[in-house]
PDB file of C-alpha atoms in Angstrom:
ATOM      1  CA  ALA A   1      42.438  15.145  15.321  1.00  0.00           C
ATOM      2  CA  PHE A   2      41.390  13.519  12.325  1.00  0.00           C
ATOM      3  CA  GLU A   3      37.049  14.210  12.646  1.00  0.00           C
ATOM      4  CA  SER A   4      37.823  17.603  14.018  1.00  0.00           C
ATOM      5  CA  ASP A   5      41.148  18.502  11.951  1.00  0.00           C
ATOM      6  CA  ALA A   6      42.114  16.808   9.071  1.00  0.00           C
ATOM      7  CA  LEU A   7      38.308  16.250   7.889  1.00  0.00           C
ATOM      8  CA  PRO A   8      36.716  19.751   7.674  1.00  0.00           C
ATOM      9  CA  THR A   9      39.819  20.839   5.670  1.00  0.00           C
ATOM     10  CA  PHE A  10      39.971  18.216   3.222  1.00  0.00           C
ATOM     11  CA  LEU A  11      36.050  18.306   2.664  1.00  0.00           C
ATOM     12  CA  GLY A  12      35.962  21.542   2.240  1.00  0.00           C
ATOM     13  CA  ALA A  13      38.595  21.862  -0.920  1.00  0.00           C
ATOM     14  CA  GLN A  14      36.326  18.799  -2.379  1.00  0.00           C
ATOM     15  CA  ARG A  15      33.840  20.032  -5.458  1.00  0.00           C
ATOM     16  CA  TRP A  16      32.258  17.151  -4.822  1.00  0.00           C
ATOM     17  CA  PHE A  17      31.495  17.823  -1.061  1.00  0.00           C
ATOM     18  CA  ALA A  18      28.165  19.934  -0.985  1.00  0.00           C
ATOM     19  CA  GLY A  19      28.326  21.617   2.717  1.00  0.00           C
ATOM     20  CA  LYS A  20      31.231  24.241   1.737  1.00  0.00           C
ATOM     21  CA  GLU A  21      28.231  26.842   3.167  1.00  0.00           C
ATOM     22  CA  GLN A  22      28.281  25.361   6.817  1.00  0.00           C
ATOM     23  CA  ARG A  23      30.519  27.719   9.089  1.00  0.00           C
ATOM     24  CA  VAL A  24      31.678  24.837  10.873  1.00  0.00           C
ATOM     25  CA  ILE A  25      31.927  21.390   9.027  1.00  0.00           C
ATOM     26  CA  ALA A  26      31.969  18.626  11.758  1.00  0.00           C
ATOM     27  CA  PRO A  27      31.934  14.973  10.534  1.00  0.00           C
ATOM     28  CA  GLN A  28      31.406  11.482  11.997  1.00  0.00           C
ATOM     29  CA  LEU A  29      32.946   8.823  10.751  1.00  0.00           C
ATOM     30  CA  LYS A  30      30.399   6.017  10.505  1.00  0.00           C
ATOM     31  CA  VAL A  31      32.893   3.678   9.789  1.00  0.00           C
ATOM     32  CA  ILE A  32      35.972   2.325   7.874  1.00  0.00           C
ATOM     33  CA  VAL A  33      36.896  -1.020   5.909  1.00  0.00           C
ATOM     34  CA  PRO A  34      40.195  -1.913   5.465  1.00  0.00           C
ATOM     35  CA  ALA A  35      41.467  -2.690   2.117  1.00  0.00           C
ATOM     36  CA  GLU A  36      42.662  -6.668   3.117  1.00  0.00           C
ATOM     37  CA  GLY A  37      45.129  -8.492   1.357  1.00  0.00           C
ATOM     38  CA  THR A  38      46.595  -5.536  -0.074  1.00  0.00           C
ATOM     39  CA  THR A  39      50.824  -4.627   0.839  1.00  0.00           C
ATOM     40  CA  THR A  40      50.022  -0.866   1.389  1.00  0.00           C
ATOM     41  CA  GLU A  41      47.245   0.438   3.223  1.00  0.00           C
ATOM     42  CA  LEU A  42      44.074   1.258   2.032  1.00  0.00           C
ATOM     43  CA  ALA A  43      40.559   1.541   3.034  1.00  0.00           C
ATOM     44  CA  LEU A  44      36.838   2.902   2.451  1.00  0.00           C
ATOM     45  CA  ALA A  45      35.907   4.819   5.025  1.00  0.00           C
ATOM     46  CA  VAL A  46      31.829   6.334   5.083  1.00  0.00           C
ATOM     47  CA  VAL A  47      31.742   9.683   6.908  1.00  0.00           C
ATOM     48  CA  ASP A  48      28.363  11.996   7.904  1.00  0.00           C
ATOM     49  CA  VAL A  49      28.318  15.699   8.054  1.00  0.00           C
ATOM     50  CA  PRO A  50      25.369  17.042  10.173  1.00  0.00           C
ATOM     51  CA  ALA A  51      23.720  20.367   8.345  1.00  0.00           C
ATOM     52  CA  ALA A  52      21.174  22.729   9.940  1.00  0.00           C
ATOM     53  CA  THR A  53      18.545  20.916   7.893  1.00  0.00           C
ATOM     54  CA  ALA A  54      19.822  17.073   6.855  1.00  0.00           C
ATOM     55  CA  GLN A  55      22.582  14.950   7.668  1.00  0.00           C
ATOM     56  CA  SER A  56      24.452  13.725   4.128  1.00  0.00           C
ATOM     57  CA  ARG A  57      27.312  10.893   4.065  1.00  0.00           C
ATOM     58  CA  TYR A  58      29.948  10.553   2.270  1.00  0.00           C
ATOM     59  CA  LEU A  59      32.473   8.019   0.732  1.00  0.00           C
ATOM     60  CA  LEU A  60      36.252   8.181   1.274  1.00  0.00           C
ATOM     61  CA  SER A  61      38.853   6.022  -0.379  1.00  0.00           C
ATOM     62  CA  LEU A  62      42.388   6.217   1.985  1.00  0.00           C
ATOM     63  CA  GLY A  63      45.622   5.403   1.270  1.00  0.00           C
ATOM     64  CA  VAL A  64      48.705   5.639   3.231  1.00  0.00           C
ATOM     65  CA  ARG A  65      52.193   6.581   2.009  1.00  0.00           C
ATOM     66  CA  TRP A  66      55.164   5.915   3.999  1.00  0.00           C
ATOM     67  CA  ASP A  67      57.445   7.430   1.549  1.00  0.00           C
ATOM     68  CA  TRP A  68      57.681  11.161   2.561  1.00  0.00           C
ATOM     69  CA  SER A  69      59.404  12.016  -0.097  1.00  0.00           C
ATOM     70  CA  LYS A  70      59.383  15.765  -2.249  1.00  0.00           C
ATOM     71  CA  GLN A  71      56.965  13.868  -4.622  1.00  0.00           C
ATOM     72  CA  THR A  72      54.595  13.201  -1.403  1.00  0.00           C
ATOM     73  CA  GLN A  73      55.387  16.859  -0.344  1.00  0.00           C
ATOM     74  CA  GLY A  74      54.126  18.179  -3.468  1.00  0.00           C
ATOM     75  CA  LEU A  75      51.171  16.717  -3.792  1.00  0.00           C
ATOM     76  CA  ALA A  76      48.169  18.446  -4.216  1.00  0.00           C
ATOM     77  CA  PRO A  77      46.354  19.613  -0.673  1.00  0.00           C
ATOM     78  CA  SER A  78      43.476  18.329  -2.036  1.00  0.00           C
ATOM     79  CA  SER A  79      44.749  14.730  -2.191  1.00  0.00           C
ATOM     80  CA  VAL A  80      46.426  14.946   1.258  1.00  0.00           C
ATOM     81  CA  LEU A  81      44.264  14.946   4.508  1.00  0.00           C
ATOM     82  CA  ALA A  82      46.939  14.874   6.987  1.00  0.00           C
ATOM     83  CA  VAL A  83      50.712  13.671   7.415  1.00  0.00           C
ATOM     84  CA  VAL A  84      50.809  10.778   9.601  1.00  0.00           C
ATOM     85  CA  ARG A  85      53.901   9.293  11.754  1.00  0.00           C
ATOM     86  CA  ARG A  86      54.270   6.068  13.739  1.00  0.00           C
ATOM     87  CA  GLY A  87      57.578   6.232  15.304  1.00  0.00           C
ATOM     88  CA  PRO A  88      60.488   7.166  13.553  1.00  0.00           C
ATOM     89  CA  ARG A  89      58.492   6.702  10.140  1.00  0.00           C
ATOM     90  CA  GLN A  90      56.297  10.100   8.699  1.00  0.00           C
ATOM     91  CA  GLY A  91      54.350   9.560   5.779  1.00  0.00           C
ATOM     92  CA  ALA A  92      50.773  10.882   4.352  1.00  0.00           C
ATOM     93  CA  LEU A  93      47.163  10.583   4.361  1.00  0.00           C
ATOM     94  CA  LEU A  94      46.175  10.521   0.949  1.00  0.00           C
ATOM     95  CA  ASN A  95      42.978  10.437  -0.881  1.00  0.00           C
ATOM     96  CA  ALA A  96      43.596   6.695  -2.684  1.00  0.00           C
ATOM     97  CA  VAL A  97      41.645   7.173  -6.115  1.00  0.00           C
ATOM     98  CA  GLY A  98      44.324   6.738  -8.210  1.00  0.00           C
ATOM     99  CA  ASP A  99      45.905   4.005  -6.642  1.00  0.00           C
ATOM    100  CA  LYS A 100      46.628   0.963  -8.197  1.00  0.00           C
ATOM    101  CA  GLU A 101      45.936  -1.558  -5.501  1.00  0.00           C
ATOM    102  CA  LEU A 102      43.022   0.024  -4.415  1.00  0.00           C
ATOM    103  CA  ALA A 103      41.918  -0.494  -8.197  1.00  0.00           C
ATOM    104  CA  ALA A 104      43.339  -3.894  -8.103  1.00  0.00           C
ATOM    105  CA  TRP A 105      41.272  -5.006  -4.818  1.00  0.00           C
ATOM    106  CA  LEU A 106      38.336  -3.550  -6.566  1.00  0.00           C
ATOM    107  CA  LEU A 107      38.643  -5.601  -9.302  1.00  0.00           C
ATOM    108  CA  THR A 108      39.182  -8.736  -7.998  1.00  0.00           C
ATOM    109  CA  ASN A 109      36.538  -8.534  -5.678  1.00  0.00           C
ATOM    110  CA  ILE A 110      34.248  -7.813  -8.039  1.00  0.00           C
ATOM    111  CA  HIS A 111      35.517 -10.512 -10.541  1.00  0.00           C
ATOM    112  CA  GLU A 112      34.886 -12.998  -7.769  1.00  0.00           C
ATOM    113  CA  GLY A 113      31.653 -11.619  -6.740  1.00  0.00           C
ATOM    114  CA  SER A 114      32.734 -11.228  -3.313  1.00  0.00           C
ATOM    115  CA  THR A 115      30.171  -9.836  -0.253  1.00  0.00           C
ATOM    116  CA  LEU A 116      32.770  -8.474   3.161  1.00  0.00           C
ATOM    117  CA  GLU A 117      31.655  -7.222   6.248  1.00  0.00           C
ATOM    118  CA  LYS A 118      33.206  -5.209   8.653  1.00  0.00           C
ATOM    119  CA  SER A 119      31.833  -3.190  11.534  1.00  0.00           C
ATOM    120  CA  GLY A 120      27.724  -3.100  10.270  1.00  0.00           C
ATOM    121  CA  CYS A 121      28.598  -2.577   6.884  1.00  0.00           C
ATOM    122  CA  ARG A 122      27.845  -5.505   4.218  1.00  0.00           C
ATOM    123  CA  LEU A 123      30.008  -4.728   0.437  1.00  0.00           C
ATOM    124  CA  GLU A 124      28.549  -5.865  -2.310  1.00  0.00           C
ATOM    125  CA  PHE A 125      30.915  -6.502  -5.415  1.00  0.00           C
ATOM    126  CA  ARG A 126      28.938  -7.726  -8.295  1.00  0.00           C
ATOM    127  CA  PRO A 127      30.087  -8.479 -12.088  1.00  0.00           C
ATOM    128  CA  THR A 128      28.069  -7.561 -14.462  1.00  0.00           C
ATOM    129  CA  ALA A 129      28.328 -11.293 -17.549  1.00  0.00           C
ATOM    130  CA  ALA A 130      31.003  -9.260 -19.289  1.00  0.00           C
ATOM    131  CA  LEU A 131      33.428  -9.926 -16.205  1.00  0.00           C
ATOM    132  CA  SER A 132      32.493 -12.958 -14.567  1.00  0.00           C
ATOM    133  CA  ALA A 133      32.856 -14.649 -17.912  1.00  0.00           C
ATOM    134  CA  ALA A 134      36.315 -13.340 -18.556  1.00  0.00           C
ATOM    135  CA  GLU A 135      39.894 -13.811 -16.603  1.00  0.00           C
ATOM    136  CA  ALA A 136      40.827 -11.942 -13.050  1.00  0.00           C
ATOM    137  CA  PRO A 137      42.007  -8.817 -13.955  1.00  0.00           C
ATOM    138  CA  VAL A 138      45.139  -7.868 -13.864  1.00  0.00           C
ATOM    139  CA  VAL A 139      45.846  -4.019 -13.157  1.00  0.00           C
ATOM    140  CA  GLN A 140      49.563  -3.133 -14.448  1.00  0.00           C
ATOM    141  CA  ASP A 141      48.612   0.836 -13.422  1.00  0.00           C
ATOM    142  CA  ALA A 142      46.501   3.587 -12.621  1.00  0.00           C
ATOM    143  CA  LYS A 143      45.446   6.700 -12.175  1.00  0.00           C
ATOM    144  CA  ALA A 144      43.290   9.234 -11.499  1.00  0.00           C
ATOM    145  CA  MET A 145      41.092  11.320 -13.755  1.00  0.00           C
ATOM    146  CA  GLY A 146      42.102  15.354 -13.876  1.00  0.00           C
ATOM    147  CA  VAL A 147      38.785  16.431 -14.123  1.00  0.00           C
ATOM    148  CA  GLY A 148      36.679  18.043 -11.792  1.00  0.00           C
ATOM    149  CA  GLN A 149      33.459  16.054 -11.009  1.00  0.00           C
ATOM    150  CA  SER A 150      30.825  15.740  -8.611  1.00  0.00           C
ATOM    151  CA  ASN A 151      32.386  12.027  -7.996  1.00  0.00           C
ATOM    152  CA  SER A 152      36.261  10.741  -8.363  1.00  0.00           C
ATOM    153  CA  SER A 153      36.914   8.641 -11.458  1.00  0.00           C
ATOM    154  CA  GLY A 154      40.491   6.580 -11.973  1.00  0.00           C
ATOM    155  CA  ILE A 155      41.732   5.151 -14.922  1.00  0.00           C
ATOM    156  CA  VAL A 156      42.823   1.694 -14.940  1.00  0.00           C
ATOM    157  CA  GLY A 157      45.236   0.349 -17.660  1.00  0.00           C
ATOM    158  CA  GLN A 158      43.504   2.007 -20.524  1.00  0.00           C
ATOM    159  CA  THR A 159      40.693  -0.712 -19.959  1.00  0.00           C
ATOM    160  CA  TYR A 160      38.564   0.233 -17.455  1.00  0.00           C
ATOM    161  CA  VAL A 161      36.975   3.391 -15.524  1.00  0.00           C
ATOM    162  CA  VAL A 162      35.996   3.271 -11.998  1.00  0.00           C
ATOM    163  CA  LYS A 163      33.547   5.746 -10.601  1.00  0.00           C
ATOM    164  CA  TRP A 164      33.645   6.647  -7.463  1.00  0.00           C
ATOM    165  CA  TYR A 165      30.633   7.971  -6.002  1.00  0.00           C
ATOM    166  CA  ARG A 166      31.684  11.035  -2.730  1.00  0.00           C
ATOM    167  CA  ARG A 167      28.101  12.134  -1.743  1.00  0.00           C
ATOM    168  CA  LEU A 168      25.893   9.014  -0.941  1.00  0.00           C
ATOM    169  CA  GLN A 169      22.092   8.447  -1.610  1.00  0.00           C
ATOM    170  CA  PRO A 170      20.114   5.347  -0.387  1.00  0.00           C
ATOM    171  CA  GLY A 171      18.461   3.348  -2.714  1.00  0.00           C
ATOM    172  CA  LEU A 172      18.971   2.095  -6.358  1.00  0.00           C
ATOM    173  CA  ASN A 173      21.466   4.236  -8.106  1.00  0.00           C
ATOM    174  CA  PRO A 174      20.409   4.736 -11.955  1.00  0.00           C
ATOM    175  CA  ASP A 175      23.690   4.354 -12.891  1.00  0.00           C
ATOM    176  CA  ILE A 176      23.669   1.040 -11.490  1.00  0.00           C
ATOM    177  CA  GLU A 177      19.729   0.120 -12.541  1.00  0.00           C
ATOM    178  CA  ILE A 178      20.201   1.316 -16.100  1.00  0.00           C
ATOM    179  CA  GLY A 179      23.825   0.059 -16.921  1.00  0.00           C
ATOM    180  CA  ARG A 180      23.227  -3.468 -16.066  1.00  0.00           C
ATOM    181  CA  HIS A 181      20.077  -3.257 -18.345  1.00  0.00           C
ATOM    182  CA  LEU A 182      21.809  -2.002 -20.962  1.00  0.00           C
ATOM    183  CA  ALA A 183      25.184  -5.196 -20.365  1.00  0.00           C
ATOM    184  CA  LYS A 184      22.123  -7.174 -21.064  1.00  0.00           C
ATOM    185  CA  THR A 185      21.357  -6.111 -24.592  1.00  0.00           C
ATOM    186  CA  SER A 186      23.506  -5.663 -27.624  1.00  0.00           C
ATOM    187  CA  TYR A 187      23.779  -1.850 -27.259  1.00  0.00           C
ATOM    188  CA  ARG A 188      27.290  -0.375 -27.284  1.00  0.00           C
ATOM    189  CA  ASN A 189      26.998   3.583 -27.710  1.00  0.00           C
ATOM    190  CA  THR A 190      27.741   4.041 -24.132  1.00  0.00           C
ATOM    191  CA  PRO A 191      30.451   2.372 -22.046  1.00  0.00           C
ATOM    192  CA  LEU A 192      29.566  -0.985 -21.126  1.00  0.00           C
ATOM    193  CA  LEU A 193      28.814  -1.483 -17.105  1.00  0.00           C
ATOM    194  CA  ILE A 194      31.513  -4.211 -15.910  1.00  0.00           C
ATOM    195  CA  GLY A 195      30.549  -4.111 -11.951  1.00  0.00           C
ATOM    196  CA  THR A 196      29.269  -2.549  -9.397  1.00  0.00           C
ATOM    197  CA  LEU A 197      30.747  -1.825  -5.622  1.00  0.00           C
ATOM    198  CA  GLU A 198      27.147  -0.838  -3.402  1.00  0.00           C
ATOM    199  CA  ALA A 199      26.792  -1.144   0.492  1.00  0.00           C
ATOM    200  CA  VAL A 200      24.536  -1.987   2.885  1.00  0.00           C
ATOM    201  CA  LEU A 201      24.170   0.125   5.920  1.00  0.00           C
ATOM    202  CA  ASP A 202      21.782   1.315   7.974  1.00  0.00           C
ATOM    203  CA  ASP A 203      19.194  -1.084   6.790  1.00  0.00           C
ATOM    204  CA  GLY A 204      19.660   1.147   3.738  1.00  0.00           C
ATOM    205  CA  GLN A 205      21.818   0.706   0.178  1.00  0.00           C
ATOM    206  CA  TYR A 206      24.521   2.771  -0.975  1.00  0.00           C
ATOM    207  CA  ALA A 207      25.625   2.739  -4.832  1.00  0.00           C
ATOM    208  CA  LEU A 208      29.940   3.731  -3.640  1.00  0.00           C
ATOM    209  CA  ALA A 209      31.436   3.079  -7.574  1.00  0.00           C
ATOM    210  CA  ILE A 210      30.801   1.637 -10.675  1.00  0.00           C
ATOM    211  CA  VAL A 211      33.211  -0.384 -12.995  1.00  0.00           C
ATOM    212  CA  GLN A 212      32.991   0.582 -16.606  1.00  0.00           C
ATOM    213  CA  THR A 213      34.978  -0.188 -19.866  1.00  0.00           C
ATOM    214  CA  PHE A 214      37.335   2.700 -20.707  1.00  0.00           C
ATOM    215  CA  ILE A 215      36.818   4.703 -24.612  1.00  0.00           C
ATOM    216  CA  ARG A 216      39.233   5.952 -25.884  1.00  0.00           C
ATOM    217  CA  ASN A 217      38.228   9.858 -26.627  1.00  0.00           C
ATOM    218  CA  GLN A 218      39.476  13.419 -27.655  1.00  0.00           C
ATOM    219  CA  GLY A 219      38.539  15.267 -23.819  1.00  0.00           C
ATOM    220  CA  ASP A 220      35.238  15.528 -22.798  1.00  0.00           C
ATOM    221  CA  GLY A 221      31.902  17.483 -23.511  1.00  0.00           C
ATOM    222  CA  TRP A 222      33.072  20.556 -21.106  1.00  0.00           C
ATOM    223  CA  ALA A 223      36.488  21.023 -22.463  1.00  0.00           C
ATOM    224  CA  GLN A 224      34.715  20.390 -25.897  1.00  0.00           C
ATOM    225  CA  THR A 225      32.043  23.130 -25.154  1.00  0.00           C
ATOM    226  CA  ALA A 226      34.696  25.454 -23.358  1.00  0.00           C
ATOM    227  CA  SER A 227      37.287  25.773 -25.883  1.00  0.00           C
ATOM    228  CA  TYR A 228      34.130  25.992 -28.740  1.00  0.00           C
ATOM    229  CA  LEU A 229      32.935  28.912 -27.073  1.00  0.00           C
ATOM    230  CA  ASP A 230      36.166  30.394 -26.414  1.00  0.00           C
ATOM    231  CA  ARG A 231      37.278  30.462 -30.312  1.00  0.00           C
ATOM    232  CA  PHE A 232      33.297  31.917 -30.935  1.00  0.00           C
ATOM    233  CA  LEU A 233      34.042  34.468 -28.404  1.00  0.00           C
ATOM    234  CA  GLU A 234      36.932  35.669 -30.136  1.00  0.00           C
ATOM    235  CA  GLU A 235      35.767  35.713 -33.802  1.00  0.00           C
ATOM    236  CA  GLN A 236      32.569  37.746 -32.360  1.00  0.00           C
ATOM    237  CA  ARG A 237      35.028  39.889 -31.200  1.00  0.00           C
ATOM    238  CA  LEU A 238      37.290  40.648 -34.274  1.00  0.00           C
ATOM    239  CA  LEU A 239      34.384  40.101 -37.502  1.00  0.00           C
ATOM    240  CA  GLU A 240      32.723  43.092 -37.625  1.00  0.00           C
ATOM    241  CA  ALA A 241      29.423  41.357 -39.721  1.00  0.00           C
ATOM    242  CA  PRO A 242      26.330  41.444 -38.724  1.00  0.00           C
ATOM    243  CA  PRO A 243      25.781  38.645 -36.038  1.00  0.00           C
ATOM    244  CA  GLU A 244      23.354  35.961 -37.017  1.00  0.00           C
ATOM    245  CA  THR A 245      20.809  34.155 -35.541  1.00  0.00           C
ATOM    246  CA  PRO A 246      21.394  31.906 -32.162  1.00  0.00           C
ATOM    247  CA  GLN A 247      20.215  29.138 -34.158  1.00  0.00           C
ATOM    248  CA  ALA A 248      22.301  29.724 -37.110  1.00  0.00           C
ATOM    249  CA  GLN A 249      25.417  30.367 -35.168  1.00  0.00           C
ATOM    250  CA  HIS A 250      25.625  27.085 -33.360  1.00  0.00           C
ATOM    251  CA  GLY A 251      23.776  24.913 -35.596  1.00  0.00           C
ATOM    252  CA  GLY A 252      27.344  23.727 -36.602  1.00  0.00           C
ATOM    253  CA  TYR A 253      28.367  22.556 -33.261  1.00  0.00           C
ATOM    254  CA  MET A 254      24.746  21.519 -31.305  1.00  0.00           C
ATOM    255  CA  PRO A 255      24.149  18.595 -33.225  1.00  0.00           C
ATOM    256  CA  ARG A 256      27.656  17.449 -32.116  1.00  0.00           C
ATOM    257  CA  MET A 257      26.672  17.275 -28.487  1.00  0.00           C
ATOM    258  CA  GLN A 258      23.582  15.516 -28.911  1.00  0.00           C
TER     259      GLN A 258
END
């Protein structure tokens, strides 16, 4: 039921899922790794989705919430995979990107440089010097970022950002390669890489998640640009002055985006 009913509906509703044009979505659960040591039921799952030309591989972060309350029932459909039952209890299987315990499990294992093996999958948690030299992180709160992306991100205690890669690609991820290099230098004009989670599966290496420092900001580039264009189009509608050349019109804004 999970593979045939819950997963196709959930995947088809996600922005990061690349197979929306498929008439039939037939995911296959490759491996599931429980987040051991947490008080709630959390796990990472790797799912393969066959297509006409090639097979795609995706990462899911899963959690079960047994307090089937109005709050749980009011969650967005894109966050809920399925209703689950165990005896008299009823709950929900959820996308756990913003779960506090999952964030704590990830950061603790990265800080310790752990290696976990389960069902033919090896998880490699690796810190950079910035985290290994610090005290073990204490996670007080975490939340998923609401911005739609090709991956999924969460903010941990206004200190870290966790990016979970959804569509998995074999090989060394550029974010990890470049982030590790910059972490060894004094360059600080980009969020500092704190640690990584990679999986070795089917003799291939896949980036699952990275942790970076959280940089306080006033929004993202997409929202800033959309707001700017809204104002620009409204001005063009109201003003009767001859239009300037595109370069002159946007000359003040473009340097801010570079």
